[in-house]
Amino acid sequence: MNFWMDIALEELHKTLSKIDVLIINDEEARQLSKEYSLVRAAEKIQSMGPDYLIIKKGEHGALLFHGKSVFSAPALPLEEVFDPTGAGDTFAGGFMGYIAKTGDTSFANMKRAIIFGSAM
């Protein structure tokens, strides 16, 4: 995402206006919104188009935003981390797989999907 923000921001904004769900990490949210506060960043990013915004916070879990509703999910604490490469992609795959399986895009089900993705 950082790459697209750096070289094609206008095209990225056009794309964001057409999507329903965006999953990004906290660094990307801050860069895209130019806000340090993730709550303010979420407001700005949602105004760009996405109905649902998920901000991944690595070992600190994830935040789900939908309008003025916010859900915070902790990460599963691990005693030892071997290699976090692909952890965000695994989270996104688990999240999207859960939504695809249930066919339910309500806020309540999105919260369950975040927990499912976090457990992956």
CSV table of N, CA and C in Angstrom, one decimal:
chain,number,residue,atom,x,y,z
A,1,MET,N,0.8,-1.2,0.0
A,1,MET,CA,0.0,0.0,0.0
A,1,MET,C,0.9,1.3,0.0
A,2,ASN,N,2.0,1.2,0.8
A,2,ASN,CA,2.9,2.4,0.8
A,2,ASN,C,3.3,2.7,-0.6
A,3,PHE,N,3.6,1.7,-1.4
A,3,PHE,CA,4.1,1.9,-2.7
A,3,PHE,C,3.1,2.7,-3.5
A,4,TRP,N,1.8,2.3,-3.5
A,4,TRP,CA,0.8,3.0,-4.2
A,4,TRP,C,0.6,4.5,-3.7
A,5,MET,N,0.7,4.7,-2.4
A,5,MET,CA,0.6,6.0,-1.9
A,5,MET,C,1.7,6.9,-2.4
A,6,ASP,N,2.9,6.3,-2.6
A,6,ASP,CA,4.0,7.1,-3.0
A,6,ASP,C,4.0,7.4,-4.5
A,7,ILE,N,3.5,6.5,-5.3
A,7,ILE,CA,3.6,6.7,-6.8
A,7,ILE,C,2.3,7.0,-7.5
A,8,ALA,N,1.1,6.6,-6.9
A,8,ALA,CA,-0.1,6.8,-7.6
A,8,ALA,C,-1.3,7.1,-6.7
A,9,LEU,N,-1.1,8.2,-5.9
A,9,LEU,CA,-2.1,8.5,-4.8
A,9,LEU,C,-3.4,8.9,-5.5
A,10,GLU,N,-3.4,9.6,-6.6
A,10,GLU,CA,-4.7,10.0,-7.2
A,10,GLU,C,-5.5,8.7,-7.6
A,11,GLU,N,-4.8,7.8,-8.2
A,11,GLU,CA,-5.5,6.6,-8.7
A,11,GLU,C,-5.9,5.7,-7.5
A,12,LEU,N,-5.1,5.8,-6.4
A,12,LEU,CA,-5.5,5.0,-5.2
A,12,LEU,C,-6.8,5.6,-4.6
A,13,HIS,N,-6.9,6.9,-4.6
A,13,HIS,CA,-8.1,7.6,-4.1
A,13,HIS,C,-9.4,7.2,-4.9
A,14,LYS,N,-9.2,7.1,-6.2
A,14,LYS,CA,-10.3,6.7,-7.1
A,14,LYS,C,-10.7,5.2,-6.8
A,15,THR,N,-9.7,4.4,-6.5
A,15,THR,CA,-10.0,3.0,-6.2
A,15,THR,C,-10.7,2.9,-4.8
A,16,LEU,N,-10.3,3.7,-3.9
A,16,LEU,CA,-10.9,3.6,-2.5
A,16,LEU,C,-12.3,4.1,-2.6
A,17,SER,N,-12.7,4.9,-3.5
A,17,SER,CA,-14.1,5.4,-3.6
A,17,SER,C,-15.0,4.3,-4.0
A,18,LYS,N,-14.5,3.1,-4.5
A,18,LYS,CA,-15.3,2.1,-5.1
A,18,LYS,C,-15.3,0.8,-4.2
A,19,ILE,N,-14.7,0.8,-3.1
A,19,ILE,CA,-14.6,-0.4,-2.3
A,19,ILE,C,-15.4,-0.4,-1.0
A,20,ASP,N,-15.8,-1.6,-0.5
A,20,ASP,CA,-16.6,-1.7,0.7
A,20,ASP,C,-15.8,-1.9,1.9
A,21,VAL,N,-14.7,-2.7,1.8
A,21,VAL,CA,-13.9,-3.0,3.0
A,21,VAL,C,-12.4,-2.8,2.6
A,22,LEU,N,-11.7,-2.1,3.5
A,22,LEU,CA,-10.3,-1.9,3.4
A,22,LEU,C,-9.5,-2.4,4.6
A,23,ILE,N,-8.5,-3.2,4.4
A,23,ILE,CA,-7.7,-3.7,5.4
A,23,ILE,C,-6.3,-3.2,5.2
A,24,ILE,N,-5.8,-2.4,6.2
A,24,ILE,CA,-4.5,-1.8,6.1
A,24,ILE,C,-3.8,-1.8,7.5
A,25,ASN,N,-2.5,-1.6,7.6
A,25,ASN,CA,-1.9,-1.5,8.9
A,25,ASN,C,-1.9,-0.1,9.4
A,26,ASP,N,-1.5,0.0,10.7
A,26,ASP,CA,-1.5,1.4,11.3
A,26,ASP,C,-0.6,2.4,10.6
A,27,GLU,N,0.6,1.9,10.2
A,27,GLU,CA,1.5,2.8,9.4
A,27,GLU,C,0.9,3.3,8.1
A,28,GLU,N,0.2,2.4,7.4
A,28,GLU,CA,-0.4,2.8,6.2
A,28,GLU,C,-1.6,3.7,6.4
A,29,ALA,N,-2.3,3.5,7.5
A,29,ALA,CA,-3.5,4.4,7.8
A,29,ALA,C,-3.0,5.8,8.1
A,30,ARG,N,-1.9,5.9,8.9
A,30,ARG,CA,-1.4,7.2,9.2
A,30,ARG,C,-0.8,7.9,8.0
A,31,GLN,N,-0.2,7.2,7.1
A,31,GLN,CA,0.4,7.8,5.9
A,31,GLN,C,-0.7,8.2,4.9
A,32,LEU,N,-1.7,7.4,4.8
A,32,LEU,CA,-2.8,7.7,3.9
A,32,LEU,C,-3.7,8.9,4.3
A,33,SER,N,-3.9,9.0,5.6
A,33,SER,CA,-4.7,10.0,6.2
A,33,SER,C,-4.0,11.3,6.6
A,34,LYS,N,-2.7,11.1,6.8
A,34,LYS,CA,-1.9,12.2,7.4
A,34,LYS,C,-2.3,12.6,8.8
A,35,GLU,N,-2.8,11.6,9.5
A,35,GLU,CA,-3.2,11.7,10.9
A,35,GLU,C,-2.5,10.7,11.8
A,36,TYR,N,-2.0,11.1,13.0
A,36,TYR,CA,-1.4,10.1,13.8
A,36,TYR,C,-2.4,9.3,14.6
A,37,SER,N,-3.5,10.0,15.1
A,37,SER,CA,-4.5,9.3,15.8
A,37,SER,C,-5.2,8.3,14.8
A,38,LEU,N,-5.3,7.1,15.2
A,38,LEU,CA,-6.0,6.1,14.4
A,38,LEU,C,-7.5,6.3,14.3
A,39,VAL,N,-8.1,6.9,15.3
A,39,VAL,CA,-9.5,7.3,15.2
A,39,VAL,C,-9.7,8.4,14.1
A,40,ARG,N,-8.9,9.4,14.2
A,40,ARG,CA,-9.0,10.5,13.1
A,40,ARG,C,-8.6,9.9,11.8
A,41,ALA,N,-7.6,9.1,11.7
A,41,ALA,CA,-7.2,8.5,10.5
A,41,ALA,C,-8.4,7.7,9.9
A,42,ALA,N,-9.1,6.9,10.7
A,42,ALA,CA,-10.2,6.1,10.3
A,42,ALA,C,-11.3,7.0,9.7
A,43,GLU,N,-11.6,8.1,10.4
A,43,GLU,CA,-12.7,9.0,9.9
A,43,GLU,C,-12.3,9.5,8.5
A,44,LYS,N,-11.1,9.9,8.3
A,44,LYS,CA,-10.6,10.4,7.0
A,44,LYS,C,-10.7,9.3,5.9
A,45,ILE,N,-10.2,8.1,6.3
A,45,ILE,CA,-10.2,7.1,5.3
A,45,ILE,C,-11.6,6.6,4.9
A,46,GLN,N,-12.5,6.5,5.9
A,46,GLN,CA,-13.8,6.1,5.6
A,46,GLN,C,-14.5,7.2,4.7
A,47,SER,N,-14.1,8.4,4.8
A,47,SER,CA,-14.7,9.5,4.0
A,47,SER,C,-14.2,9.3,2.5
A,48,MET,N,-13.2,8.6,2.3
A,48,MET,CA,-12.7,8.3,1.0
A,48,MET,C,-13.5,7.2,0.2
A,49,GLY,N,-14.3,6.5,1.0
A,49,GLY,CA,-15.1,5.5,0.3
A,49,GLY,C,-15.5,4.2,1.1
A,50,PRO,N,-14.5,3.5,1.7
A,50,PRO,CA,-14.8,2.3,2.4
A,50,PRO,C,-15.9,2.3,3.4
A,51,ASP,N,-16.8,1.4,3.4
A,51,ASP,CA,-17.8,1.3,4.5
A,51,ASP,C,-17.2,0.8,5.8
A,52,TYR,N,-16.3,-0.2,5.6
A,52,TYR,CA,-15.7,-0.8,6.7
A,52,TYR,C,-14.2,-0.6,6.6
A,53,LEU,N,-13.5,-0.3,7.7
A,53,LEU,CA,-12.1,-0.1,7.7
A,53,LEU,C,-11.5,-1.0,8.8
A,54,ILE,N,-10.5,-1.8,8.5
A,54,ILE,CA,-9.8,-2.6,9.5
A,54,ILE,C,-8.4,-2.1,9.5
A,55,ILE,N,-7.9,-1.7,10.6
A,55,ILE,CA,-6.5,-1.3,10.8
A,55,ILE,C,-5.9,-2.3,11.7
A,56,LYS,N,-4.9,-3.0,11.1
A,56,LYS,CA,-4.1,-4.0,11.8
A,56,LYS,C,-3.0,-3.3,12.6
A,57,LYS,N,-2.8,-3.8,13.8
A,57,LYS,CA,-1.8,-3.2,14.7
A,57,LYS,C,-0.8,-4.2,15.1
A,58,GLY,N,-0.5,-5.2,14.3
A,58,GLY,CA,0.5,-6.2,14.6
A,58,GLY,C,0.2,-6.9,15.8
A,59,GLU,N,1.2,-7.0,16.7
A,59,GLU,CA,1.1,-7.8,18.0
A,59,GLU,C,0.0,-7.1,18.9
A,60,HIS,N,-0.5,-6.0,18.6
A,60,HIS,CA,-1.5,-5.3,19.4
A,60,HIS,C,-2.9,-5.5,18.9
A,61,GLY,N,-3.1,-6.3,17.9
A,61,GLY,CA,-4.5,-6.6,17.5
A,61,GLY,C,-4.9,-5.8,16.3
A,62,ALA,N,-6.2,-5.6,16.2
A,62,ALA,CA,-6.8,-4.9,15.1
A,62,ALA,C,-8.0,-4.0,15.5
A,63,LEU,N,-8.3,-3.0,14.7
A,63,LEU,CA,-9.4,-2.1,15.0
A,63,LEU,C,-10.4,-2.2,13.8
A,64,LEU,N,-11.7,-2.3,14.0
A,64,LEU,CA,-12.7,-2.3,13.0
A,64,LEU,C,-13.5,-1.0,13.1
A,65,PHE,N,-13.6,-0.3,12.1
A,65,PHE,CA,-14.4,0.9,12.0
A,65,PHE,C,-15.5,0.8,11.0
A,66,HIS,N,-16.7,1.3,11.4
A,66,HIS,CA,-17.9,1.3,10.5
A,66,HIS,C,-18.7,2.5,11.0
A,67,GLY,N,-18.6,3.6,10.2
A,67,GLY,CA,-19.3,4.8,10.7
A,67,GLY,C,-18.7,5.3,12.0
A,68,LYS,N,-19.5,5.5,13.0
A,68,LYS,CA,-19.1,5.8,14.3
A,68,LYS,C,-18.8,4.6,15.2
A,69,SER,N,-19.1,3.4,14.7
A,69,SER,CA,-18.9,2.2,15.5
A,69,SER,C,-17.4,1.8,15.4
A,70,VAL,N,-16.9,1.3,16.6
A,70,VAL,CA,-15.5,0.9,16.6
A,70,VAL,C,-15.5,-0.4,17.4
A,71,PHE,N,-14.7,-1.4,16.9
A,71,PHE,CA,-14.4,-2.6,17.7
A,71,PHE,C,-12.9,-2.8,17.7
A,72,SER,N,-12.4,-3.1,18.9
A,72,SER,CA,-11.0,-3.4,19.1
A,72,SER,C,-10.8,-4.9,19.5
A,73,ALA,N,-10.0,-5.5,18.7
A,73,ALA,CA,-9.7,-7.0,19.0
A,73,ALA,C,-8.3,-7.1,19.4
A,74,PRO,N,-8.0,-7.8,20.5
A,74,PRO,CA,-6.6,-8.0,20.8
A,74,PRO,C,-6.0,-9.1,20.0
A,75,ALA,N,-4.7,-9.1,19.9
A,75,ALA,CA,-4.0,-10.2,19.2
A,75,ALA,C,-3.8,-11.3,20.2
A,76,LEU,N,-3.7,-12.5,19.7
A,76,LEU,CA,-3.4,-13.7,20.5
A,76,LEU,C,-2.0,-13.6,21.0
A,77,PRO,N,-1.8,-13.5,22.3
A,77,PRO,CA,-0.4,-13.3,22.8
A,77,PRO,C,0.4,-14.6,22.6
A,78,LEU,N,1.6,-14.5,22.1
A,78,LEU,CA,2.5,-15.6,21.9
A,78,LEU,C,3.7,-15.4,22.7
A,79,GLU,N,4.2,-16.5,23.2
A,79,GLU,CA,5.4,-16.4,24.0
A,79,GLU,C,6.6,-16.2,23.1
A,80,GLU,N,6.6,-16.9,21.9
A,80,GLU,CA,7.7,-16.8,21.0
A,80,GLU,C,7.1,-16.6,19.6
A,81,VAL,N,7.7,-15.6,18.9
A,81,VAL,CA,7.3,-15.3,17.5
A,81,VAL,C,8.5,-15.8,16.6
A,82,PHE,N,8.3,-16.7,15.7
A,82,PHE,CA,9.3,-17.2,14.9
A,82,PHE,C,9.6,-16.4,13.7
A,83,ASP,N,8.6,-16.0,12.9
A,83,ASP,CA,8.7,-15.2,11.7
A,83,ASP,C,7.4,-14.6,11.4
A,84,PRO,N,7.2,-13.3,11.6
A,84,PRO,CA,5.9,-12.7,11.3
A,84,PRO,C,5.6,-12.4,9.8
A,85,THR,N,6.5,-12.8,8.9
A,85,THR,CA,6.3,-12.6,7.5
A,85,THR,C,5.0,-13.2,7.1
A,86,GLY,N,4.2,-12.4,6.5
A,86,GLY,CA,2.9,-12.8,6.0
A,86,GLY,C,1.8,-12.9,7.0
A,87,ALA,N,2.0,-12.4,8.2
A,87,ALA,CA,1.0,-12.4,9.3
A,87,ALA,C,-0.2,-11.6,8.9
A,88,GLY,N,0.0,-10.4,8.3
A,88,GLY,CA,-1.1,-9.6,7.9
A,88,GLY,C,-1.9,-10.2,6.8
A,89,ASP,N,-1.2,-10.8,5.8
A,89,ASP,CA,-1.9,-11.5,4.7
A,89,ASP,C,-2.7,-12.7,5.3
A,90,THR,N,-2.2,-13.4,6.2
A,90,THR,CA,-2.9,-14.5,6.8
A,90,THR,C,-4.1,-14.0,7.6
A,91,PHE,N,-4.0,-12.9,8.3
A,91,PHE,CA,-5.1,-12.3,9.0
A,91,PHE,C,-6.2,-11.9,7.9
A,92,ALA,N,-5.8,-11.3,6.9
A,92,ALA,CA,-6.8,-10.9,5.8
A,92,ALA,C,-7.5,-12.1,5.2
A,93,GLY,N,-6.7,-13.1,4.9
A,93,GLY,CA,-7.3,-14.4,4.4
A,93,GLY,C,-8.3,-15.0,5.3
A,94,GLY,N,-7.9,-15.1,6.6
A,94,GLY,CA,-8.9,-15.6,7.6
A,94,GLY,C,-10.1,-14.8,7.7
A,95,PHE,N,-10.0,-13.5,7.7
A,95,PHE,CA,-11.1,-12.5,7.8
A,95,PHE,C,-12.0,-12.7,6.6
A,96,MET,N,-11.4,-12.7,5.4
A,96,MET,CA,-12.2,-12.7,4.2
A,96,MET,C,-12.8,-14.1,4.0
A,97,GLY,N,-12.1,-15.2,4.4
A,97,GLY,CA,-12.7,-16.5,4.3
A,97,GLY,C,-13.9,-16.7,5.2
A,98,TYR,N,-13.8,-16.1,6.4
A,98,TYR,CA,-15.0,-16.1,7.3
A,98,TYR,C,-16.2,-15.4,6.7
A,99,ILE,N,-16.0,-14.2,6.2
A,99,ILE,CA,-17.0,-13.4,5.6
A,99,ILE,C,-17.6,-14.2,4.4
A,100,ALA,N,-16.8,-14.8,3.5
A,100,ALA,CA,-17.2,-15.5,2.4
A,100,ALA,C,-18.1,-16.7,2.8
A,101,LYS,N,-17.6,-17.4,3.8
A,101,LYS,CA,-18.3,-18.6,4.3
A,101,LYS,C,-19.7,-18.3,4.9
A,102,THR,N,-19.8,-17.2,5.6
A,102,THR,CA,-21.0,-16.8,6.3
A,102,THR,C,-22.0,-16.0,5.4
A,103,GLY,N,-21.4,-15.3,4.4
A,103,GLY,CA,-22.2,-14.4,3.6
A,103,GLY,C,-22.8,-13.2,4.3
A,104,ASP,N,-22.3,-12.9,5.5
A,104,ASP,CA,-23.0,-11.9,6.3
A,104,ASP,C,-22.0,-10.7,6.5
A,105,THR,N,-22.3,-9.6,6.0
A,105,THR,CA,-21.5,-8.4,6.1
A,105,THR,C,-21.9,-7.4,7.1
A,106,SER,N,-22.7,-7.9,8.1
A,106,SER,CA,-23.1,-7.0,9.2
A,106,SER,C,-21.9,-6.6,10.1
A,107,PHE,N,-22.0,-5.6,10.9
A,107,PHE,CA,-21.0,-5.2,11.8
A,107,PHE,C,-20.7,-6.3,12.8
A,108,ALA,N,-21.7,-6.9,13.3
A,108,ALA,CA,-21.6,-8.0,14.3
A,108,ALA,C,-20.7,-9.1,13.7
A,109,ASN,N,-21.0,-9.5,12.4
A,109,ASN,CA,-20.3,-10.6,11.8
A,109,ASN,C,-18.8,-10.2,11.5
A,110,MET,N,-18.7,-8.9,11.1
A,110,MET,CA,-17.3,-8.4,10.8
A,110,MET,C,-16.5,-8.5,12.1
A,111,LYS,N,-17.1,-8.3,13.3
A,111,LYS,CA,-16.3,-8.4,14.5
A,111,LYS,C,-15.9,-9.9,14.7
A,112,ARG,N,-16.8,-10.8,14.4
A,112,ARG,CA,-16.4,-12.3,14.5
A,112,ARG,C,-15.3,-12.6,13.5
A,113,ALA,N,-15.4,-12.0,12.3
A,113,ALA,CA,-14.4,-12.3,11.3
A,113,ALA,C,-13.0,-11.8,11.7
A,114,ILE,N,-13.0,-10.7,12.4
A,114,ILE,CA,-11.7,-10.1,12.9
A,114,ILE,C,-11.1,-11.1,13.9
A,115,ILE,N,-11.9,-11.7,14.8
A,115,ILE,CA,-11.4,-12.6,15.8
A,115,ILE,C,-10.9,-13.9,15.1
A,116,PHE,N,-11.7,-14.3,14.1
A,116,PHE,CA,-11.2,-15.5,13.3
A,116,PHE,C,-9.9,-15.2,12.6
A,117,GLY,N,-9.8,-14.1,11.9
A,117,GLY,CA,-8.5,-13.7,11.3
A,117,GLY,C,-7.4,-13.6,12.3
A,118,SER,N,-7.6,-13.1,13.4
A,118,SER,CA,-6.6,-12.9,14.5
A,118,SER,C,-6.1,-14.3,14.9
A,119,ALA,N,-7.0,-15.3,15.0
A,119,ALA,CA,-6.6,-16.6,15.4
A,119,ALA,C,-5.8,-17.4,14.4
A,120,MET,N,-5.8,-16.9,13.2
A,120,MET,CA,-5.0,-17.6,12.1
A,120,MET,C,-3.6,-17.5,12.4
